[in-house]
Short mmCIF file of N, CA and C in Angstrom, two decimals:
data_model
loop_
_atom_site.label_atom_id
_atom_site.label_comp_id
_atom_site.label_asym_id
_atom_site.label_seq_id
_atom_site.Cartn_x
_atom_site.Cartn_y
_atom_site.Cartn_z
N MET J 182 175.83 -60.02 -100.52
CA MET J 182 175.38 -59.35 -101.42
C MET J 182 175.04 -60.48 -102.85
N LYS J 183 173.66 -60.27 -102.90
CA LYS J 183 172.95 -61.19 -104.13
C LYS J 183 173.17 -60.69 -105.60
N GLN J 184 173.91 -61.64 -106.57
CA GLN J 184 174.04 -61.40 -107.92
C GLN J 184 173.09 -60.91 -108.82
N ARG J 185 172.87 -59.41 -109.07
CA ARG J 185 171.97 -58.72 -110.05
C ARG J 185 172.66 -58.53 -111.35
N ASN J 186 171.64 -58.86 -112.06
CA ASN J 186 171.93 -57.92 -113.66
C ASN J 186 170.81 -57.13 -113.73
N ALA J 187 171.98 -55.78 -114.19
CA ALA J 187 171.07 -54.85 -113.99
C ALA J 187 170.04 -54.23 -116.25
N LYS J 188 169.36 -54.15 -115.98
CA LYS J 188 168.33 -54.19 -117.39
C LYS J 188 169.21 -53.11 -118.32
N PHE J 189 169.53 -51.95 -117.86
CA PHE J 189 170.38 -50.98 -118.60
C PHE J 189 171.78 -50.88 -118.35
N GLU J 190 172.75 -50.48 -119.70
CA GLU J 190 173.76 -49.99 -119.49
C GLU J 190 174.65 -49.20 -119.62
N ILE J 191 175.85 -48.68 -119.30
CA ILE J 191 176.65 -47.56 -119.01
C ILE J 191 176.63 -47.08 -120.18
N GLY J 192 176.07 -45.61 -120.81
CA GLY J 192 176.00 -45.31 -122.20
C GLY J 192 175.12 -45.29 -122.77
N GLN J 193 173.40 -46.09 -122.09
CA GLN J 193 172.59 -45.74 -122.58
C GLN J 193 171.79 -44.60 -122.34
N ILE J 194 170.99 -44.32 -122.88
CA ILE J 194 169.66 -42.92 -123.11
C ILE J 194 168.84 -43.82 -122.41
N VAL J 195 168.09 -42.70 -121.39
CA VAL J 195 166.89 -43.92 -120.88
C VAL J 195 166.06 -42.23 -120.31
N ARG J 196 165.05 -42.64 -119.86
CA ARG J 196 164.04 -41.12 -119.71
C ARG J 196 163.26 -41.79 -118.47
N HIS J 197 162.73 -40.88 -117.38
CA HIS J 197 162.07 -41.90 -116.53
C HIS J 197 160.54 -41.59 -116.55
N ARG J 198 160.45 -43.14 -116.20
CA ARG J 198 158.75 -43.33 -116.37
C ARG J 198 157.92 -42.37 -115.94
N PHE J 199 157.76 -41.49 -115.29
CA PHE J 199 156.81 -40.70 -114.78
C PHE J 199 157.14 -39.22 -114.80
N PHE J 200 158.12 -39.01 -114.69
CA PHE J 200 159.12 -37.75 -114.33
C PHE J 200 159.22 -37.19 -116.01
N PRO J 201 158.98 -35.81 -116.36
CA PRO J 201 159.88 -35.37 -117.13
C PRO J 201 161.01 -35.37 -117.79
N PHE J 202 162.18 -36.35 -117.31
CA PHE J 202 163.46 -36.11 -117.51
C PHE J 202 163.83 -37.29 -118.77
N ARG J 203 165.15 -36.88 -118.89
CA ARG J 203 166.27 -38.09 -119.89
C ARG J 203 167.45 -38.03 -119.58
N GLY J 204 168.13 -39.02 -119.78
CA GLY J 204 169.53 -38.87 -119.68
C GLY J 204 170.61 -39.95 -119.89
N VAL J 205 171.64 -40.02 -120.02
CA VAL J 205 172.50 -40.95 -120.49
C VAL J 205 172.97 -41.91 -118.86
N ILE J 206 173.30 -43.38 -118.50
CA ILE J 206 173.93 -43.97 -117.50
C ILE J 206 175.10 -43.86 -117.82
N PHE J 207 175.70 -43.22 -116.56
CA PHE J 207 177.36 -43.16 -116.47
C PHE J 207 177.37 -43.93 -115.34
N ASP J 208 176.70 -44.58 -114.64
CA ASP J 208 177.33 -45.19 -113.46
C ASP J 208 176.03 -46.36 -112.97
N VAL J 209 176.68 -47.27 -112.43
CA VAL J 209 175.03 -48.46 -111.95
C VAL J 209 175.64 -48.91 -110.65
N ASP J 210 174.66 -49.16 -109.51
CA ASP J 210 174.82 -50.00 -108.40
C ASP J 210 174.09 -50.61 -108.38
N PRO J 211 174.36 -51.70 -107.92
CA PRO J 211 173.55 -53.10 -108.04
C PRO J 211 172.67 -53.09 -107.15
N GLU J 212 172.21 -52.05 -105.79
CA GLU J 212 171.10 -51.89 -104.69
C GLU J 212 171.42 -50.25 -104.36
N TYR J 213 170.63 -49.78 -104.08
CA TYR J 213 170.49 -48.32 -103.31
C TYR J 213 171.59 -48.21 -102.82
N ALA J 214 172.36 -47.19 -102.85
CA ALA J 214 173.90 -47.06 -101.96
C ALA J 214 173.97 -45.41 -101.85
N ASN J 215 172.76 -44.82 -101.85
CA ASN J 215 172.64 -42.98 -101.45
C ASN J 215 172.47 -43.08 -100.15
N THR J 216 171.90 -41.66 -99.61
CA THR J 216 171.68 -41.54 -97.90
C THR J 216 170.35 -41.91 -97.46
N GLU J 217 170.06 -42.21 -96.39
CA GLU J 217 168.92 -42.42 -95.66
C GLU J 217 167.99 -40.94 -96.05
N GLU J 218 168.64 -39.86 -95.65
CA GLU J 218 168.19 -38.88 -96.02
C GLU J 218 167.46 -38.74 -97.38
N TRP J 219 168.61 -39.00 -98.26
CA TRP J 219 167.55 -38.64 -99.73
C TRP J 219 166.65 -40.03 -99.93
N TRP J 220 167.04 -41.14 -99.05
CA TRP J 220 165.67 -42.19 -99.58
C TRP J 220 164.67 -41.56 -98.82
N ASN J 221 164.59 -41.17 -97.40
CA ASN J 221 163.22 -40.72 -97.13
C ASN J 221 162.65 -39.24 -97.56
N SER J 222 163.69 -38.42 -98.56
CA SER J 222 163.04 -37.17 -99.00
C SER J 222 162.16 -37.52 -100.42
N ILE J 223 162.40 -39.37 -100.67
CA ILE J 223 161.21 -39.49 -102.03
C ILE J 223 159.74 -39.64 -101.25
N PRO J 224 158.51 -39.19 -101.50
CA PRO J 224 157.12 -39.78 -100.95
C PRO J 224 157.07 -41.39 -100.76
N GLN J 225 156.76 -41.61 -99.79
CA GLN J 225 155.95 -42.93 -99.82
C GLN J 225 155.55 -43.36 -100.94
N GLU J 226 154.69 -43.02 -101.31
CA GLU J 226 153.28 -43.60 -102.35
C GLU J 226 154.19 -44.14 -103.79
N ILE J 227 155.69 -43.31 -104.04
CA ILE J 227 156.25 -43.72 -105.08
C ILE J 227 157.80 -44.29 -104.82
N ARG J 228 158.06 -44.15 -103.25
CA ARG J 228 158.98 -44.70 -103.31
C ARG J 228 159.72 -46.44 -103.70
N PRO J 229 160.72 -46.31 -104.28
CA PRO J 229 160.80 -47.66 -105.03
C PRO J 229 161.77 -48.33 -103.81
N ASN J 230 161.67 -50.22 -103.80
CA ASN J 230 162.48 -50.92 -103.11
C ASN J 230 164.18 -50.76 -103.39
N LYS J 231 165.01 -50.97 -102.11
CA LYS J 231 165.99 -50.55 -102.44
C LYS J 231 166.53 -51.77 -103.43
N ASP J 232 165.86 -52.72 -103.55
CA ASP J 232 166.78 -54.07 -104.07
C ASP J 232 166.71 -54.80 -104.76
N GLN J 233 166.96 -53.01 -105.92
CA GLN J 233 167.07 -53.17 -107.70
C GLN J 233 168.81 -52.19 -108.22
N PRO J 234 168.89 -52.50 -108.34
CA PRO J 234 169.64 -51.77 -109.31
C PRO J 234 169.20 -50.30 -109.53
N PHE J 235 170.10 -49.10 -109.33
CA PHE J 235 169.94 -47.72 -109.47
C PHE J 235 171.21 -47.46 -110.04
N TYR J 236 170.82 -46.43 -111.06
CA TYR J 236 171.78 -45.70 -112.06
C TYR J 236 171.88 -44.13 -111.65
N HIS J 237 173.54 -43.65 -112.28
CA HIS J 237 173.57 -42.59 -112.06
C HIS J 237 173.14 -41.96 -113.48
N LEU J 238 172.40 -40.86 -113.82
CA LEU J 238 172.64 -40.21 -115.18
C LEU J 238 173.12 -38.64 -114.77
N PHE J 239 173.63 -38.56 -116.44
CA PHE J 239 173.79 -37.28 -116.63
C PHE J 239 172.26 -36.94 -117.41
N ALA J 240 171.31 -36.34 -116.66
CA ALA J 240 170.36 -36.11 -117.32
C ALA J 240 169.70 -34.75 -117.18
N GLN J 241 168.95 -34.35 -117.88
CA GLN J 241 168.29 -33.12 -118.17
C GLN J 241 166.49 -32.89 -118.53
N ASN J 242 166.17 -31.97 -118.00
CA ASN J 242 165.00 -31.57 -118.63
C ASN J 242 164.79 -30.19 -119.19
N ASP J 243 163.17 -29.66 -119.75
CA ASP J 243 163.17 -29.00 -120.40
C ASP J 243 164.38 -27.60 -119.67
N GLU J 244 164.19 -27.36 -118.61
CA GLU J 244 165.19 -26.19 -117.86
C GLU J 244 166.58 -26.53 -117.36
N SER J 245 166.67 -27.33 -117.19
CA SER J 245 168.20 -27.34 -116.99
C SER J 245 168.94 -29.15 -116.85
N GLU J 246 170.62 -29.22 -116.46
CA GLU J 246 170.99 -30.24 -116.61
C GLU J 246 171.53 -30.22 -115.15
N TYR J 247 171.67 -31.64 -114.98
CA TYR J 247 171.63 -32.01 -113.20
C TYR J 247 172.04 -33.51 -113.38
N VAL J 248 172.76 -34.41 -112.68
CA VAL J 248 172.69 -35.94 -112.15
C VAL J 248 171.59 -36.26 -111.11
N ALA J 249 171.08 -37.14 -111.70
CA ALA J 249 170.13 -37.96 -111.06
C ALA J 249 170.45 -39.05 -111.07
N TYR J 250 170.09 -39.93 -109.63
CA TYR J 250 169.86 -40.99 -109.31
C TYR J 250 168.64 -42.20 -109.15
N VAL J 251 168.52 -43.11 -110.39
CA VAL J 251 166.68 -43.53 -110.18
C VAL J 251 167.40 -44.72 -110.18
N SER J 252 165.81 -45.58 -109.74
CA SER J 252 166.06 -46.84 -109.76
C SER J 252 165.17 -47.58 -111.05
N GLU J 253 165.67 -48.46 -111.14
CA GLU J 253 165.74 -49.59 -112.47
C GLU J 253 164.51 -49.42 -112.63
N GLN J 254 163.24 -49.67 -111.74
CA GLN J 254 161.84 -49.57 -111.95
C GLN J 254 160.96 -48.26 -112.66
N ASN J 255 161.86 -47.28 -112.49
CA ASN J 255 161.73 -45.93 -113.01
C ASN J 255 161.86 -45.56 -114.35
N LEU J 256 163.02 -46.29 -114.96
CA LEU J 256 163.05 -45.84 -116.10
C LEU J 256 162.85 -47.26 -117.21
N VAL J 257 163.01 -46.36 -118.69
CA VAL J 257 162.41 -46.83 -119.88
C VAL J 257 163.80 -46.58 -120.40
N ALA J 258 163.63 -47.11 -121.71
CA ALA J 258 164.87 -46.92 -122.80
C ALA J 258 164.39 -46.37 -123.28
N ASP J 259 165.11 -44.94 -124.08
CA ASP J 259 164.65 -44.00 -124.56
C ASP J 259 165.57 -43.82 -126.27
N GLU J 260 164.35 -44.30 -127.08
CA GLU J 260 164.63 -44.44 -128.64
C GLU J 260 164.23 -43.57 -129.42
N SER J 261 164.24 -42.00 -128.54
CA SER J 261 163.99 -40.68 -129.86
C SER J 261 165.50 -40.33 -130.60
N ASP J 262 166.37 -41.06 -130.20
CA ASP J 262 167.72 -40.43 -131.09
C ASP J 262 168.23 -38.99 -131.07
N GLN J 263 167.65 -38.52 -129.86
CA GLN J 263 167.76 -36.45 -129.71
C GLN J 263 168.92 -37.42 -128.79
N PRO J 264 170.13 -36.26 -129.51
CA PRO J 264 171.25 -36.19 -127.78
C PRO J 264 170.63 -35.69 -126.83
N ILE J 265 171.36 -36.07 -126.11
CA ILE J 265 171.63 -35.43 -124.68
C ILE J 265 172.89 -33.81 -124.50
N ARG J 266 172.28 -33.10 -124.05
CA ARG J 266 172.82 -32.23 -123.86
C ARG J 266 173.98 -31.59 -122.84
N HIS J 267 173.69 -32.57 -121.82
CA HIS J 267 174.09 -32.12 -120.38
C HIS J 267 175.61 -32.15 -120.80
N THR J 268 176.56 -31.15 -120.60
CA THR J 268 178.33 -30.44 -120.71
C THR J 268 178.72 -31.72 -120.00
N GLN J 269 178.68 -32.88 -119.07
CA GLN J 269 179.53 -33.39 -118.90
C GLN J 269 179.79 -35.09 -119.92
N VAL J 270 178.49 -35.40 -120.67
CA VAL J 270 178.54 -36.20 -121.65
C VAL J 270 179.64 -36.02 -122.72
N ASP J 271 179.94 -34.77 -123.34
CA ASP J 271 180.69 -35.09 -124.28
C ASP J 271 182.27 -35.05 -123.54
N ALA J 272 182.32 -34.83 -122.28
CA ALA J 272 183.69 -35.44 -121.71
C ALA J 272 184.09 -36.79 -121.29
N LEU J 273 183.01 -37.62 -121.44
CA LEU J 273 183.03 -38.81 -120.88
C LEU J 273 182.74 -39.91 -121.97
N PHE J 274 181.51 -39.41 -122.88
CA PHE J 274 181.31 -40.24 -124.18
C PHE J 274 181.48 -39.81 -125.62
N GLU J 275 181.39 -40.58 -126.46
CA GLU J 275 181.11 -40.12 -127.97
C GLU J 275 180.04 -40.96 -128.10
N LYS J 276 179.03 -40.56 -129.02
CA LYS J 276 177.62 -40.40 -129.93
C LYS J 276 178.20 -42.63 -130.69
N SER J 277 176.99 -42.84 -130.54
CA SER J 277 177.34 -44.53 -131.20
C SER J 277 176.21 -44.56 -132.03
N ASP J 278 175.58 -45.81 -131.15
CA ASP J 278 174.34 -46.37 -132.00
C ASP J 278 172.94 -45.25 -131.51
N VAL J 279 171.92 -45.28 -132.43
CA VAL J 279 170.58 -45.01 -131.46
C VAL J 279 170.47 -45.33 -129.98
N GLY J 280 170.56 -44.43 -129.44
CA GLY J 280 169.84 -44.52 -128.24
C GLY J 280 171.33 -44.76 -126.96
N HIS J 281 172.36 -44.50 -127.56
CA HIS J 281 173.60 -45.14 -126.83
C HIS J 281 174.60 -44.05 -127.06
N TYR J 282 176.26 -43.97 -126.21
CA TYR J 282 176.59 -43.27 -125.93
C TYR J 282 177.67 -44.52 -125.91
N ARG J 283 179.18 -44.20 -126.79
CA ARG J 283 180.57 -44.84 -125.89
C ARG J 283 181.27 -44.38 -125.29
N PRO J 284 181.93 -44.88 -124.13
CA PRO J 284 182.65 -44.18 -123.61
C PRO J 284 183.59 -44.31 -124.38
N ARG J 285 184.37 -43.25 -124.07
CA ARG J 285 185.77 -42.64 -124.64
C ARG J 285 186.49 -43.06 -124.35
N ALA J 286 187.26 -43.63 -125.22
CA ALA J 286 188.52 -44.37 -125.22
C ALA J 286 189.85 -43.87 -124.07
N ASP J 287 189.90 -42.40 -124.32
CA ASP J 287 191.05 -41.72 -123.66
C ASP J 287 190.42 -40.97 -122.41
N TYR J 288 189.61 -41.46 -121.70
CA TYR J 288 189.19 -40.91 -120.29
C TYR J 288 189.83 -41.53 -119.46
N ARG J 289 190.25 -40.46 -118.53
CA ARG J 289 191.39 -40.84 -117.22
C ARG J 289 190.73 -40.60 -116.04
N HIS J 290 190.52 -40.97 -114.97
CA HIS J 290 190.50 -40.15 -113.97
C HIS J 290 191.30 -39.40 -113.20
#
């Protein structure tokens, strides 16, 4: 596997470049690590390359909260300073600087 440097970091708030959702990163894969079925469900005209970091997000849109898996090329930093309302954020993170959450020191698996 090639060495990859992720553009975004755990705890950072990001938004999708095209779709109306935003979230906080809770994990990073150095390259695509989901199923082929999920990969093939992405319309071919917007399907990203697998050879880039993919991010796990506690995501939200206007209607719901969910977990999203998004390629680096489809994310941008969210600098709105608006908190993420996802119910799992408070269990793993505490608010830090603008656009970031800090992992809780007392979190255990």
